[in-house]
């Protein structure tokens, strides 16, 4: 007697056969589910204290499903760090779409980054993994350089439009902005899990604006 598939399983198989995209959509959803579960655990416990089983349990999938999408924990951590950096181009585009001056775009994008570092789980996880990068045997993206380049370009535009204090080196100022933001979010994370980040960043931002504007 042939074992009949239960109607639900059969329907799913039929649907999958009918629209291969359904299988692909499900794979994309599973991949995202795993990434967010990993981000949650990496942000809370860090790389070494998070196991693939922990991620599987949190995502509600099997370990096999994880290894299918992310063959190693290092590859999974790299995907989280890459997702962290993938947030910034949209943030910059939104800041640039507001018709602000170059210097005001620089501050706006960092203001919004502060909100993301406080509220966005993937951003928080990526920041922690970068701190723990020496423990992760994988070629993670180099930290800080992307932000430094973007801010240096904005500050060069600010200089060229007379918006920067005369004699200010845009590249040096960009490095100072990155170091100031990094240190502010790191101290806030250590002391309050970033609960007070917006207030701390507002204090730092005020001092930086005073030193950068003519
Ligand atoms: C904007 C400051 C730099 C930023 O702060 C935390 C972190 C994670 O490594 C960063 C990066 O790599 O760009």
Tab-separated table of C-alpha atoms and ligand atoms in Angstrom:
chain	number	residue	atom	x	y	z
A	1	UNK	CA	0.000	0.000	0.000
A	2	UNK	CA	1.661	3.278	-1.052
A	3	UNK	CA	2.070	5.680	1.833
A	4	UNK	CA	-0.035	8.684	0.782
A	5	UNK	CA	1.455	12.042	1.612
A	6	UNK	CA	-0.735	13.904	4.092
A	7	UNK	CA	-2.815	16.461	2.142
A	8	UNK	CA	-0.925	19.434	3.720
A	9	UNK	CA	2.495	18.095	2.758
A	10	UNK	CA	1.204	17.230	-0.713
A	11	UNK	CA	-0.236	20.693	-1.174
A	12	UNK	CA	3.089	22.230	-0.177
A	13	UNK	CA	4.970	19.949	-2.576
A	14	UNK	CA	2.538	20.809	-5.372
A	15	UNK	CA	2.805	24.516	-4.642
A	16	UNK	CA	6.588	24.241	-4.617
A	17	UNK	CA	6.541	22.379	-7.940
A	18	UNK	CA	4.162	24.913	-9.412
A	19	UNK	CA	6.179	27.918	-8.398
A	20	UNK	CA	9.896	27.167	-7.853
A	21	UNK	CA	10.038	30.749	-6.584
A	22	UNK	CA	8.141	29.593	-3.504
A	23	UNK	CA	11.092	27.362	-2.625
A	24	UNK	CA	13.451	30.256	-3.214
A	25	UNK	CA	11.304	32.603	-1.125
A	26	UNK	CA	11.286	30.095	1.688
A	27	UNK	CA	15.080	29.771	1.474
A	28	UNK	CA	15.493	33.551	1.630
A	29	UNK	CA	13.171	33.723	4.633
A	30	UNK	CA	15.039	30.931	6.403
A	31	UNK	CA	18.372	32.627	5.702
A	32	UNK	CA	17.090	35.888	7.205
A	33	UNK	CA	15.576	34.040	10.183
A	34	UNK	CA	18.953	32.442	10.889
A	35	UNK	CA	20.838	35.727	10.455
A	36	UNK	CA	18.587	37.576	12.912
A	37	UNK	CA	18.738	34.758	15.455
A	38	UNK	CA	22.538	34.743	15.170
A	39	UNK	CA	22.649	38.548	15.504
A	40	UNK	CA	20.533	38.336	18.655
A	41	UNK	CA	22.857	35.769	20.224
A	42	UNK	CA	26.123	37.333	19.030
A	43	UNK	CA	24.965	40.713	20.383
A	44	UNK	CA	23.988	39.216	23.752
A	45	UNK	CA	26.672	36.582	24.365
A	46	UNK	CA	29.376	37.166	21.776
A	47	UNK	CA	30.946	34.891	19.182
A	48	UNK	CA	32.627	32.286	21.369
A	49	UNK	CA	29.679	31.712	23.716
A	50	UNK	CA	27.228	31.271	20.831
A	51	UNK	CA	26.946	27.799	19.305
A	52	UNK	CA	25.296	26.784	16.046
A	53	UNK	CA	22.840	24.796	18.162
A	54	UNK	CA	21.949	27.937	20.117
A	55	UNK	CA	21.262	29.689	16.801
A	56	UNK	CA	19.227	26.748	15.499
A	57	UNK	CA	17.106	26.700	18.661
A	58	UNK	CA	16.593	30.485	18.572
A	59	UNK	CA	15.733	30.458	14.841
A	60	UNK	CA	13.511	27.395	15.153
A	61	UNK	CA	15.396	25.490	12.440
A	62	UNK	CA	17.644	22.429	12.367
A	63	UNK	CA	21.438	22.653	12.550
A	64	UNK	CA	21.422	21.174	9.047
A	65	UNK	CA	19.407	24.130	7.783
A	66	UNK	CA	22.002	26.462	9.232
A	67	UNK	CA	24.956	24.583	7.711
A	68	UNK	CA	23.152	24.626	4.354
A	69	UNK	CA	23.073	28.437	4.357
A	70	UNK	CA	26.160	29.139	6.498
A	71	UNK	CA	28.625	26.210	6.449
A	72	UNK	CA	30.586	27.500	9.465
A	73	UNK	CA	29.978	29.768	12.466
A	74	UNK	CA	32.699	32.056	11.075
A	75	UNK	CA	30.778	32.427	7.812
A	76	UNK	CA	27.638	33.208	9.788
A	77	UNK	CA	29.480	35.846	11.833
A	78	UNK	CA	30.889	37.360	8.627
A	79	UNK	CA	27.358	37.578	7.197
A	80	UNK	CA	26.201	39.434	10.320
A	81	UNK	CA	29.101	41.905	10.089
A	82	UNK	CA	28.399	42.440	6.381
A	83	UNK	CA	24.716	43.021	7.190
A	84	UNK	CA	25.849	45.608	9.771
A	85	UNK	CA	27.715	47.580	7.091
A	86	UNK	CA	24.908	47.150	4.560
A	87	UNK	CA	22.779	49.495	6.694
A	88	UNK	CA	24.862	52.606	6.014
A	89	UNK	CA	24.423	53.393	2.281
A	90	UNK	CA	20.643	53.838	2.738
A	91	UNK	CA	21.225	55.934	5.835
A	92	UNK	CA	23.588	58.196	3.900
A	93	UNK	CA	21.184	58.441	0.940
A	94	UNK	CA	18.320	59.457	3.271
A	95	UNK	CA	20.511	62.119	4.900
A	96	UNK	CA	21.621	63.447	1.488
A	97	UNK	CA	18.003	63.578	0.272
A	98	UNK	CA	17.105	66.191	2.907
A	99	UNK	CA	18.832	69.089	1.093
A	100	UNK	CA	21.268	69.608	3.961
A	101	UNK	CA	24.711	71.162	3.643
A	102	UNK	CA	27.648	68.700	3.487
A	103	UNK	CA	28.593	69.249	7.135
A	104	UNK	CA	24.991	68.868	8.240
A	105	UNK	CA	24.742	65.637	6.214
A	106	UNK	CA	27.780	64.340	8.101
A	107	UNK	CA	26.168	65.064	11.450
A	108	UNK	CA	22.737	63.789	10.332
A	109	UNK	CA	24.122	60.461	9.156
A	110	UNK	CA	25.978	59.985	12.449
A	111	UNK	CA	22.868	61.008	14.407
A	112	UNK	CA	20.900	58.306	12.586
A	113	UNK	CA	23.744	55.831	13.045
A	114	UNK	CA	23.501	56.436	16.795
A	115	UNK	CA	19.829	55.416	16.681
A	116	UNK	CA	20.777	52.286	14.731
A	117	UNK	CA	23.544	51.380	17.189
A	118	UNK	CA	20.985	51.668	19.985
A	119	UNK	CA	18.018	49.959	18.313
A	120	UNK	CA	19.164	47.750	15.421
A	121	UNK	CA	20.080	44.231	16.554
A	122	UNK	CA	22.188	43.514	13.468
A	123	UNK	CA	24.140	46.761	13.936
A	124	UNK	CA	24.723	45.945	17.589
A	125	UNK	CA	25.835	42.401	16.755
A	126	UNK	CA	28.184	43.562	13.984
A	127	UNK	CA	29.804	46.059	16.333
A	128	UNK	CA	30.405	43.374	18.984
A	129	UNK	CA	31.816	40.920	16.422
A	130	UNK	CA	34.238	43.563	15.184
A	131	UNK	CA	35.456	44.050	18.752
A	132	UNK	CA	35.907	40.250	18.933
A	133	UNK	CA	37.423	39.999	15.431
A	134	UNK	CA	40.680	38.491	16.728
A	135	UNK	CA	38.644	35.501	17.956
A	136	UNK	CA	36.992	34.940	14.583
A	137	UNK	CA	39.036	32.979	12.040
A	138	UNK	CA	37.554	34.722	8.992
A	139	UNK	CA	38.466	37.750	6.818
A	140	UNK	CA	35.971	40.226	8.324
A	141	UNK	CA	35.536	43.626	6.616
A	142	UNK	CA	38.144	46.144	7.860
A	143	UNK	CA	36.456	48.338	10.471
A	144	UNK	CA	36.157	52.156	10.519
A	145	UNK	CA	37.610	52.791	7.028
A	146	UNK	CA	34.261	52.973	5.226
A	147	UNK	CA	32.930	55.583	7.603
A	148	UNK	CA	36.187	57.537	7.478
A	149	UNK	CA	36.099	57.689	3.680
A	150	UNK	CA	32.451	58.805	3.534
A	151	UNK	CA	32.906	61.475	6.194
A	152	UNK	CA	36.153	62.724	4.613
A	153	UNK	CA	34.344	63.226	1.310
A	154	UNK	CA	31.541	65.142	3.020
A	155	UNK	CA	34.038	67.278	4.941
A	156	UNK	CA	35.991	68.063	1.774
A	157	UNK	CA	32.733	69.284	0.241
A	158	UNK	CA	32.095	71.272	3.435
A	159	UNK	CA	35.559	72.862	3.171
A	160	UNK	CA	35.040	73.707	-0.495
A	161	UNK	CA	31.735	75.395	0.305
A	162	UNK	CA	33.260	77.414	3.168
A	163	UNK	CA	31.379	75.444	5.812
A	164	UNK	CA	34.494	74.198	7.633
A	165	UNK	CA	36.657	76.174	10.054
A	166	UNK	CA	39.591	77.552	7.982
A	167	UNK	CA	42.695	75.382	8.271
A	168	UNK	CA	40.740	72.234	9.196
A	169	UNK	CA	42.058	69.120	7.422
A	170	UNK	CA	38.948	67.179	6.231
A	171	UNK	CA	40.710	63.810	6.398
A	172	UNK	CA	42.002	64.379	9.917
A	173	UNK	CA	38.598	65.695	10.970
A	174	UNK	CA	36.913	62.593	9.502
A	175	UNK	CA	39.230	60.362	11.542
A	176	UNK	CA	38.317	62.356	14.658
A	177	UNK	CA	34.591	62.041	13.929
A	178	UNK	CA	34.890	58.253	13.542
A	179	UNK	CA	36.984	57.891	16.696
A	180	UNK	CA	34.572	60.120	18.634
A	181	UNK	CA	31.509	58.227	17.478
A	182	UNK	CA	33.122	54.817	18.023
A	183	UNK	CA	34.254	55.730	21.520
A	184	UNK	CA	30.907	57.268	22.438
A	185	UNK	CA	28.887	54.224	21.336
A	186	UNK	CA	31.404	51.833	22.946
A	187	UNK	CA	31.311	53.589	26.331
A	188	UNK	CA	27.512	53.790	26.161
A	189	UNK	CA	27.327	50.074	25.331
A	190	UNK	CA	29.657	49.158	28.208
A	191	UNK	CA	27.866	51.293	30.807
A	192	UNK	CA	24.212	51.191	29.702
A	193	UNK	CA	23.852	48.722	26.802
A	194	UNK	CA	23.558	51.902	24.696
A	195	UNK	CA	20.413	53.094	26.536
A	196	UNK	CA	22.004	56.550	26.931
A	197	UNK	CA	23.748	56.637	23.544
A	198	UNK	CA	21.672	59.438	22.007
A	199	UNK	CA	22.361	61.705	24.986
A	200	UNK	CA	26.069	60.891	25.028
A	201	UNK	CA	26.322	61.414	21.260
A	202	UNK	CA	24.484	64.776	21.502
A	203	UNK	CA	27.137	65.992	23.987
A	204	UNK	CA	29.989	64.826	21.742
A	205	UNK	CA	28.315	66.175	18.601
A	206	UNK	CA	27.955	69.642	20.130
A	207	UNK	CA	31.675	69.795	20.919
A	208	UNK	CA	32.611	68.517	17.459
A	209	UNK	CA	30.334	71.036	15.730
A	210	UNK	CA	31.921	73.872	17.721
A	211	UNK	CA	35.379	72.744	16.593
A	212	UNK	CA	34.471	72.170	12.937
A	213	UNK	CA	32.265	75.148	12.076
A	214	UNK	CA	33.875	78.532	11.192
B	1	LIG	C1	31.266	55.300	12.933
B	1	LIG	C2	32.355	54.778	13.832
B	1	LIG	C3	32.860	53.427	13.377
B	1	LIG	C4	31.854	52.320	13.649
B	1	LIG	O1	31.569	52.231	15.053
B	1	LIG	C5	31.510	50.838	15.419
B	1	LIG	C6	32.072	50.096	14.288
B	1	LIG	C7	32.221	48.614	14.313
B	1	LIG	O2	33.498	48.234	13.958
B	1	LIG	C8	32.331	50.954	13.263
B	1	LIG	C9	32.940	50.646	11.951
B	1	LIG	O3	33.588	49.592	11.834
B	1	LIG	O4	32.782	51.505	11.029
